[in-house]
PDB file of C-alpha atoms in Angstrom:
ATOM      1  CA  MET A1418      16.293  -9.445 -25.409  1.00 41.00           C
ATOM      2  CA  LYS A1419      17.344  -6.979 -22.735  1.00 51.00           C
ATOM      3  CA  THR A1420      21.045  -7.130 -21.954  1.00 57.00           C
ATOM      4  CA  SER A1421      22.444  -6.779 -18.456  1.00 68.00           C
ATOM      5  CA  ALA A1422      23.932  -3.417 -19.494  1.00 68.00           C
ATOM      6  CA  THR A1423      20.466  -2.231 -20.555  1.00 71.00           C
ATOM      7  CA  MET A1424      18.935  -3.329 -17.246  1.00 74.00           C
ATOM      8  CA  GLN A1425      21.731  -1.660 -15.279  1.00 88.00           C
ATOM      9  CA  THR A1426      21.166   1.600 -17.153  1.00 89.00           C
ATOM     10  CA  LYS A1427      17.398   1.471 -16.622  1.00 91.00           C
ATOM     11  CA  ASP A1428      17.814   0.562 -12.958  1.00 91.00           C
ATOM     12  CA  ARG A1429      20.220   3.465 -12.405  1.00 93.00           C
ATOM     13  CA  ILE A1430      17.750   5.864 -14.001  1.00 93.00           C
ATOM     14  CA  ILE A1431      14.883   4.533 -11.878  1.00 94.00           C
ATOM     15  CA  GLU A1432      16.876   4.710  -8.643  1.00 94.00           C
ATOM     16  CA  ALA A1433      18.096   8.220  -9.424  1.00 94.00           C
ATOM     17  CA  ALA A1434      14.587   9.380 -10.300  1.00 94.00           C
ATOM     18  CA  ILE A1435      13.130   8.017  -7.063  1.00 94.00           C
ATOM     19  CA  ARG A1436      15.804   9.793  -4.999  1.00 93.00           C
ATOM     20  CA  LEU A1437      15.350  13.114  -6.780  1.00 94.00           C
ATOM     21  CA  PHE A1438      11.558  12.965  -6.936  1.00 93.00           C
ATOM     22  CA  ASN A1439      11.508  12.446  -3.164  1.00 91.00           C
ATOM     23  CA  GLN A1440      13.911  15.320  -2.567  1.00 91.00           C
ATOM     24  CA  LYS A1441      12.641  17.874  -5.078  1.00 91.00           C
ATOM     25  CA  GLY A1442       9.270  16.612  -6.243  1.00 89.00           C
ATOM     26  CA  PHE A1443       8.373  15.462  -9.730  1.00 90.00           C
ATOM     27  CA  SER A1444       7.814  18.955 -11.123  1.00 90.00           C
ATOM     28  CA  GLY A1445      10.988  20.293  -9.503  1.00 92.00           C
ATOM     29  CA  THR A1446      13.232  17.620 -11.034  1.00 92.00           C
ATOM     30  CA  SER A1447      14.579  17.962 -14.567  1.00 92.00           C
ATOM     31  CA  VAL A1448      15.521  15.187 -16.982  1.00 93.00           C
ATOM     32  CA  ARG A1449      19.087  16.491 -16.973  1.00 94.00           C
ATOM     33  CA  GLU A1450      19.275  16.186 -13.196  1.00 94.00           C
ATOM     34  CA  ILE A1451      18.075  12.583 -13.380  1.00 93.00           C
ATOM     35  CA  ALA A1452      20.618  11.771 -16.090  1.00 93.00           C
ATOM     36  CA  LYS A1453      23.419  13.362 -14.068  1.00 92.00           C
ATOM     37  CA  GLU A1454      22.409  11.543 -10.884  1.00 92.00           C
ATOM     38  CA  ALA A1455      22.220   8.220 -12.775  1.00 91.00           C
ATOM     39  CA  ASP A1456      25.433   8.936 -14.699  1.00 91.00           C
ATOM     40  CA  VAL A1457      23.774   8.298 -18.050  1.00 92.00           C
ATOM     41  CA  ASN A1458      23.149  10.305 -21.199  1.00 91.00           C
ATOM     42  CA  VAL A1459      19.937  12.358 -21.277  1.00 91.00           C
ATOM     43  CA  ALA A1460      18.949  10.475 -24.428  1.00 92.00           C
ATOM     44  CA  HIS A1461      18.724   7.231 -22.429  1.00 92.00           C
ATOM     45  CA  ILE A1462      15.714   8.568 -20.514  1.00 92.00           C
ATOM     46  CA  SER A1463      13.878   9.365 -23.745  1.00 91.00           C
ATOM     47  CA  TYR A1464      14.889   6.027 -25.266  1.00 91.00           C
ATOM     48  CA  TYR A1465      13.820   3.813 -22.357  1.00 91.00           C
ATOM     49  CA  PHE A1466      10.933   5.813 -20.866  1.00 91.00           C
ATOM     50  CA  GLN A1467       9.837   8.345 -23.518  1.00 89.00           C
ATOM     51  CA  GLY A1468      10.764  11.182 -21.185  1.00 90.00           C
ATOM     52  CA  LYS A1469      10.050  12.165 -17.591  1.00 92.00           C
ATOM     53  CA  GLY A1470       6.297  11.554 -17.889  1.00 92.00           C
ATOM     54  CA  GLY A1471       6.866   8.007 -19.101  1.00 93.00           C
ATOM     55  CA  LEU A1472       9.285   7.431 -16.237  1.00 93.00           C
ATOM     56  CA  LEU A1473       6.671   8.628 -13.750  1.00 93.00           C
ATOM     57  CA  GLU A1474       4.058   6.316 -15.256  1.00 94.00           C
ATOM     58  CA  GLN A1475       6.361   3.297 -15.090  1.00 93.00           C
ATOM     59  CA  LEU A1476       7.360   3.969 -11.480  1.00 95.00           C
ATOM     60  CA  ILE A1477       3.764   4.182 -10.284  1.00 95.00           C
ATOM     61  CA  SER A1478       2.492   1.318 -12.459  1.00 95.00           C
ATOM     62  CA  ASP A1479       5.331  -0.990 -11.375  1.00 94.00           C
ATOM     63  CA  PHE A1480       4.631  -0.164  -7.725  1.00 97.00           C
ATOM     64  CA  TYR A1481       0.929  -0.973  -7.975  1.00 97.00           C
ATOM     65  CA  GLU A1482       1.424  -4.029 -10.187  1.00 96.00           C
ATOM     66  CA  GLY A1483       3.521  -5.618  -7.429  1.00 96.00           C
ATOM     67  CA  TYR A1484       1.179  -4.326  -4.739  1.00 97.00           C
ATOM     68  CA  ILE A1485      -2.001  -5.766  -6.287  1.00 97.00           C
ATOM     69  CA  GLN A1486      -0.343  -9.061  -7.211  1.00 95.00           C
ATOM     70  CA  MET A1487       0.750  -9.477  -3.597  1.00 94.00           C
ATOM     71  CA  ILE A1488      -2.800  -8.939  -2.280  1.00 95.00           C
ATOM     72  CA  GLU A1489      -4.283 -11.282  -4.902  1.00 94.00           C
ATOM     73  CA  THR A1490      -1.956 -14.076  -3.751  1.00 91.00           C
ATOM     74  CA  GLN A1491      -3.556 -13.985  -0.295  1.00 88.00           C
ATOM     75  CA  VAL A1492      -7.123 -13.410  -1.503  1.00 90.00           C
ATOM     76  CA  HIS A1493      -6.995 -16.553  -3.654  1.00 86.00           C
ATOM     77  CA  GLN A1494      -6.802 -18.507  -0.394  1.00 80.00           C
ATOM     78  CA  VAL A1495      -9.697 -16.771   1.361  1.00 78.00           C
ATOM     79  CA  GLU A1496     -12.217 -19.515   0.494  1.00 73.00           C
ATOM     80  CA  THR A1497     -10.139 -22.105   2.315  1.00 74.00           C
ATOM     81  CA  CYS A1498      -8.885 -20.123   5.297  1.00 77.00           C
ATOM     82  CA  HIS A1499     -10.125 -17.884   8.094  1.00 87.00           C
ATOM     83  CA  ALA A1500     -11.072 -14.515   6.546  1.00 89.00           C
ATOM     84  CA  LYS A1501      -9.733 -12.451   9.434  1.00 90.00           C
ATOM     85  CA  GLU A1502      -6.404 -14.279   9.329  1.00 90.00           C
ATOM     86  CA  CYS A1503      -6.290 -13.758   5.554  1.00 91.00           C
ATOM     87  CA  LEU A1504      -6.812 -10.029   6.104  1.00 94.00           C
ATOM     88  CA  LEU A1505      -4.000  -9.886   8.649  1.00 93.00           C
ATOM     89  CA  HIS A1506      -1.683 -11.692   6.219  1.00 93.00           C
ATOM     90  CA  VAL A1507      -2.515  -9.059   3.608  1.00 95.00           C
ATOM     91  CA  VAL A1508      -1.790  -6.250   6.073  1.00 96.00           C
ATOM     92  CA  PHE A1509       1.567  -7.779   7.011  1.00 96.00           C
ATOM     93  CA  ASP A1510       2.497  -8.242   3.348  1.00 96.00           C
ATOM     94  CA  ILE A1511       1.615  -4.622   2.576  1.00 97.00           C
ATOM     95  CA  LEU A1512       3.796  -3.378   5.429  1.00 97.00           C
ATOM     96  CA  SER A1513       6.630  -5.622   4.253  1.00 96.00           C
ATOM     97  CA  TYR A1514       6.232  -4.412   0.651  1.00 97.00           C
ATOM     98  CA  GLN A1515       6.173  -0.770   1.704  1.00 96.00           C
ATOM     99  CA  HIS A1516       9.278  -1.291   3.807  1.00 96.00           C
ATOM    100  CA  GLU A1517      11.178  -2.958   0.970  1.00 95.00           C
ATOM    101  CA  TYR A1518      10.310  -0.131  -1.445  1.00 96.00           C
ATOM    102  CA  ARG A1519      10.014   2.674   1.101  1.00 94.00           C
ATOM    103  CA  GLN A1520      11.463   5.478  -1.056  1.00 94.00           C
ATOM    104  CA  LEU A1521       9.216   4.555  -3.963  1.00 95.00           C
ATOM    105  CA  THR A1522       6.277   4.082  -1.589  1.00 96.00           C
ATOM    106  CA  ARG A1523       6.647   7.588  -0.206  1.00 95.00           C
ATOM    107  CA  PHE A1524       6.829   9.111  -3.670  1.00 94.00           C
ATOM    108  CA  VAL A1525       3.852   7.148  -5.020  1.00 95.00           C
ATOM    109  CA  TYR A1526       1.636   7.965  -2.028  1.00 95.00           C
ATOM    110  CA  ARG A1527       2.450  11.648  -2.385  1.00 93.00           C
ATOM    111  CA  GLU A1528       1.844  11.597  -6.129  1.00 92.00           C
ATOM    112  CA  VAL A1529      -1.588   9.941  -6.000  1.00 92.00           C
ATOM    113  CA  THR A1530      -2.925  12.956  -4.091  1.00 92.00           C
ATOM    114  CA  ILE A1531      -2.522  15.028  -7.268  1.00 91.00           C
ATOM    115  CA  ASP A1532      -5.507  15.308  -9.589  1.00 91.00           C
ATOM    116  CA  SER A1533      -4.167  14.328 -13.005  1.00 91.00           C
ATOM    117  CA  THR A1534      -5.150  12.064 -15.888  1.00 93.00           C
ATOM    118  CA  LEU A1535      -2.545   9.501 -14.857  1.00 91.00           C
ATOM    119  CA  MET A1536      -3.723   9.449 -11.240  1.00 93.00           C
ATOM    120  CA  ARG A1537      -7.356   9.072 -12.284  1.00 94.00           C
ATOM    121  CA  GLU A1538      -6.313   6.053 -14.348  1.00 94.00           C
ATOM    122  CA  ILE A1539      -4.456   4.649 -11.346  1.00 94.00           C
ATOM    123  CA  MET A1540      -7.572   5.132  -9.205  1.00 94.00           C
ATOM    124  CA  SER A1541      -9.875   3.444 -11.711  1.00 95.00           C
ATOM    125  CA  THR A1542      -7.616   0.436 -12.233  1.00 95.00           C
ATOM    126  CA  TYR A1543      -5.289  -0.463  -9.387  1.00 96.00           C
ATOM    127  CA  LEU A1544      -7.035   1.207  -6.457  1.00 96.00           C
ATOM    128  CA  THR A1545     -10.493   0.083  -7.539  1.00 96.00           C
ATOM    129  CA  LYS A1546      -9.058  -3.444  -7.794  1.00 96.00           C
ATOM    130  CA  GLU A1547      -7.600  -3.073  -4.304  1.00 97.00           C
ATOM    131  CA  LYS A1548     -11.045  -2.143  -2.930  1.00 97.00           C
ATOM    132  CA  TYR A1549     -12.598  -5.134  -4.691  1.00 96.00           C
ATOM    133  CA  LEU A1550     -10.039  -7.534  -3.189  1.00 96.00           C
ATOM    134  CA  PHE A1551     -10.668  -6.226   0.320  1.00 96.00           C
ATOM    135  CA  HIS A1552     -14.403  -6.483  -0.375  1.00 95.00           C
ATOM    136  CA  LEU A1553     -13.975 -10.217  -1.099  1.00 94.00           C
ATOM    137  CA  ILE A1554     -12.193 -10.763   2.211  1.00 93.00           C
ATOM    138  CA  ILE A1555     -14.685  -8.726   4.228  1.00 94.00           C
ATOM    139  CA  GLU A1556     -17.728 -10.390   2.661  1.00 93.00           C
ATOM    140  CA  ARG A1557     -16.211 -13.820   3.233  1.00 91.00           C
ATOM    141  CA  GLY A1558     -15.654 -12.896   6.866  1.00 91.00           C
ATOM    142  CA  LYS A1559     -19.217 -11.652   7.261  1.00 92.00           C
ATOM    143  CA  SER A1560     -20.648 -14.811   5.687  1.00 91.00           C
ATOM    144  CA  THR A1561     -18.662 -17.005   8.078  1.00 89.00           C
ATOM    145  CA  HIS A1562     -19.465 -14.776  11.075  1.00 89.00           C
ATOM    146  CA  VAL A1563     -15.852 -13.900  11.912  1.00 90.00           C
ATOM    147  CA  ILE A1564     -16.169 -10.257  10.828  1.00 92.00           C
ATOM    148  CA  CYS A1565     -18.791  -7.824  12.089  1.00 91.00           C
ATOM    149  CA  GLU A1566     -21.764  -7.800   9.710  1.00 91.00           C
ATOM    150  CA  GLU A1567     -22.296  -4.044  10.268  1.00 92.00           C
ATOM    151  CA  LEU A1568     -18.754  -3.193   9.146  1.00 92.00           C
ATOM    152  CA  SER A1569     -18.781  -0.564   6.387  1.00 93.00           C
ATOM    153  CA  LEU A1570     -16.260  -1.323   3.647  1.00 94.00           C
ATOM    154  CA  SER A1571     -15.794   2.364   2.798  1.00 95.00           C
ATOM    155  CA  THR A1572     -15.133   3.392   6.410  1.00 94.00           C
ATOM    156  CA  PHE A1573     -12.884   0.387   6.925  1.00 94.00           C
ATOM    157  CA  MET A1574     -10.814   1.265   3.839  1.00 95.00           C
ATOM    158  CA  ILE A1575     -10.349   4.841   5.056  1.00 95.00           C
ATOM    159  CA  GLN A1576      -9.156   3.628   8.448  1.00 94.00           C
ATOM    160  CA  LEU A1577      -6.955   0.835   7.132  1.00 95.00           C
ATOM    161  CA  LYS A1578      -5.236   2.844   4.417  1.00 95.00           C
ATOM    162  CA  SER A1579      -4.587   5.699   6.830  1.00 95.00           C
ATOM    163  CA  LEU A1580      -2.905   3.310   9.256  1.00 95.00           C
ATOM    164  CA  LEU A1581      -0.872   1.602   6.550  1.00 96.00           C
ATOM    165  CA  MET A1582       0.238   4.675   4.621  1.00 96.00           C
ATOM    166  CA  MET A1583       1.070   7.207   7.312  1.00 95.00           C
ATOM    167  CA  PRO A1584       4.421   5.748   8.547  1.00 95.00           C
ATOM    168  CA  TYR A1585       5.777   5.575   4.986  1.00 95.00           C
ATOM    169  CA  LEU A1586       4.287   8.856   3.838  1.00 93.00           C
ATOM    170  CA  GLN A1587       5.695  10.791   6.801  1.00 93.00           C
ATOM    171  CA  PRO A1588       8.866   8.971   7.922  1.00 93.00           C
ATOM    172  CA  GLN A1589      10.418  12.217   9.145  1.00 93.00           C
ATOM    173  CA  TYR A1590       7.583  12.663  11.642  1.00 96.00           C
ATOM    174  CA  LEU A1591       8.266   9.196  13.019  1.00 96.00           C
ATOM    175  CA  THR A1592      11.978   9.902  13.261  1.00 96.00           C
ATOM    176  CA  GLU A1593      11.981  13.480  14.539  1.00 96.00           C
ATOM    177  CA  VAL A1594       8.878  13.517  16.741  1.00 97.00           C
ATOM    178  CA  LEU A1595       8.211   9.914  17.804  1.00 95.00           C
ATOM    179  CA  TYR A1596      11.870   8.808  17.799  1.00 96.00           C
ATOM    180  CA  LEU A1597      11.075   5.713  15.751  1.00 95.00           C
ATOM    181  CA  ASN A1598      13.118   4.445  12.831  1.00 94.00           C
ATOM    182  CA  PRO A1599      10.801   3.253  10.041  1.00 92.00           C
ATOM    183  CA  ASN A1600      13.842   2.248   7.969  1.00 92.00           C
ATOM    184  CA  GLU A1601      14.592  -0.661  10.309  1.00 93.00           C
ATOM    185  CA  PRO A1602      12.826  -4.024   9.777  1.00 92.00           C
ATOM    186  CA  TYR A1603      11.929  -4.218  13.464  1.00 94.00           C
ATOM    187  CA  PHE A1604       9.657  -1.209  13.010  1.00 96.00           C
ATOM    188  CA  TYR A1605       7.092  -2.788  10.696  1.00 95.00           C
ATOM    189  CA  HIS A1606       7.104  -6.050  12.684  1.00 96.00           C
ATOM    190  CA  MET A1607       6.399  -4.080  15.861  1.00 96.00           C
ATOM    191  CA  TYR A1608       3.832  -1.902  14.102  1.00 96.00           C
ATOM    192  CA  PHE A1609       2.057  -4.949  12.687  1.00 96.00           C
ATOM    193  CA  LYS A1610       1.542  -6.363  16.201  1.00 95.00           C
ATOM    194  CA  GLU A1611      -0.070  -3.125  17.350  1.00 93.00           C
ATOM    195  CA  LEU A1612      -2.107  -2.866  14.163  1.00 94.00           C
ATOM    196  CA  SER A1613      -3.339  -6.450  14.547  1.00 93.00           C
ATOM    197  CA  ARG A1614      -4.807  -5.697  17.961  1.00 91.00           C
ATOM    198  CA  SER A1615      -6.659  -2.676  16.582  1.00 90.00           C
ATOM    199  CA  LEU A1616      -8.006  -4.633  13.615  1.00 91.00           C
ATOM    200  CA  HIS A1617      -9.156  -7.547  15.770  1.00 88.00           C
ATOM    201  CA  HIS A1618     -11.185  -5.093  17.856  1.00 87.00           C
ATOM    202  CA  LEU A1619     -12.602  -3.332  14.783  1.00 86.00           C
ATOM    203  CA  LEU A1620     -13.572  -6.528  12.954  1.00 89.00           C
ATOM    204  CA  GLU A1621     -14.882  -8.512  15.917  1.00 86.00           C
ATOM    205  CA  PRO A1622     -18.548  -9.547  15.533  1.00 80.00           C
ATOM    206  CA  LYS A1623     -20.671  -7.618  18.018  1.00 68.00           C
ATOM    207  CA  GLU A1624     -22.634  -9.448  20.696  1.00 58.00           C
ATOM    208  CA  PRO A1625     -26.394  -8.812  20.458  1.00 52.00           C
ATOM    209  CA  ARG A1626     -27.639  -6.107  22.821  1.00 48.00           C
ATOM    210  CA  LEU A1627     -29.579  -7.431  25.821  1.00 47.00           C
ATOM    211  CA  GLY A1628     -32.597  -5.354  24.816  1.00 50.00           C
ATOM    212  CA  ALA A1629     -32.517  -6.757  21.306  1.00 46.00           C
ATOM    213  CA  HIS A1630     -32.330 -10.275  22.740  1.00 48.00           C
ATOM    214  CA  MET A1631     -35.382  -9.643  24.939  1.00 48.00           C
ATOM    215  CA  ASP A1632     -37.296  -8.191  21.970  1.00 51.00           C
ATOM    216  CA  LEU A1633     -36.531 -11.321  19.988  1.00 47.00           C
ATOM    217  CA  MET A1634     -37.820 -13.525  22.803  1.00 50.00           C
ATOM    218  CA  LYS A1635     -41.032 -11.504  23.078  1.00 54.00           C
ATOM    219  CA  SER A1636     -41.700 -11.683  19.371  1.00 51.00           C
ATOM    220  CA  SER A1637     -41.319 -15.464  19.430  1.00 51.00           C
ATOM    221  CA  ASN A1638     -43.921 -15.883  22.207  1.00 50.00           C
TER     222      ASN A1638
END
């Protein structure tokens, strides 16, 4: 059984690692620096995480475990609710999750751009699962005619993930250039409202073209 002292030590290491990895990058941070920042013995990092690589793996895996579980909670309800509303709930939950873990979020999103064995595993497990969950929502919406049938899942994922990730990947841009404070809860609530309007427009089923309607009438005569 893990004691409270053990959890406190592990939590201090994790918090210190996130701070330093954000400041200096994973490669630029040494185990000794993490131990010093966490006020623990270097041996603790090897004992609990099997070194810096194991610490990296746990940080990213823990982030995506919580992330995927959160999306699954909403997707389980998609058969009994409006698909577009389900999608908006997912988007809000992602923004809320990213805000709560914003330092870890920034580090993880930077790290997944690196081509490594670990990141390929992350892509093939968590991020492939994420795509599948969004696929379920989109297909449900298409089948119930509340989401545009021509919507491309791949293009939609590019657009959505860009919109969701950018504020937490580049918080300094928001602060220094746009004079927004992404660290405040009001930010993601405000951003969600704007994002919702964009998504409603993107997902809205398209009205048939007049020409297509006339062609249909001709063919039926």
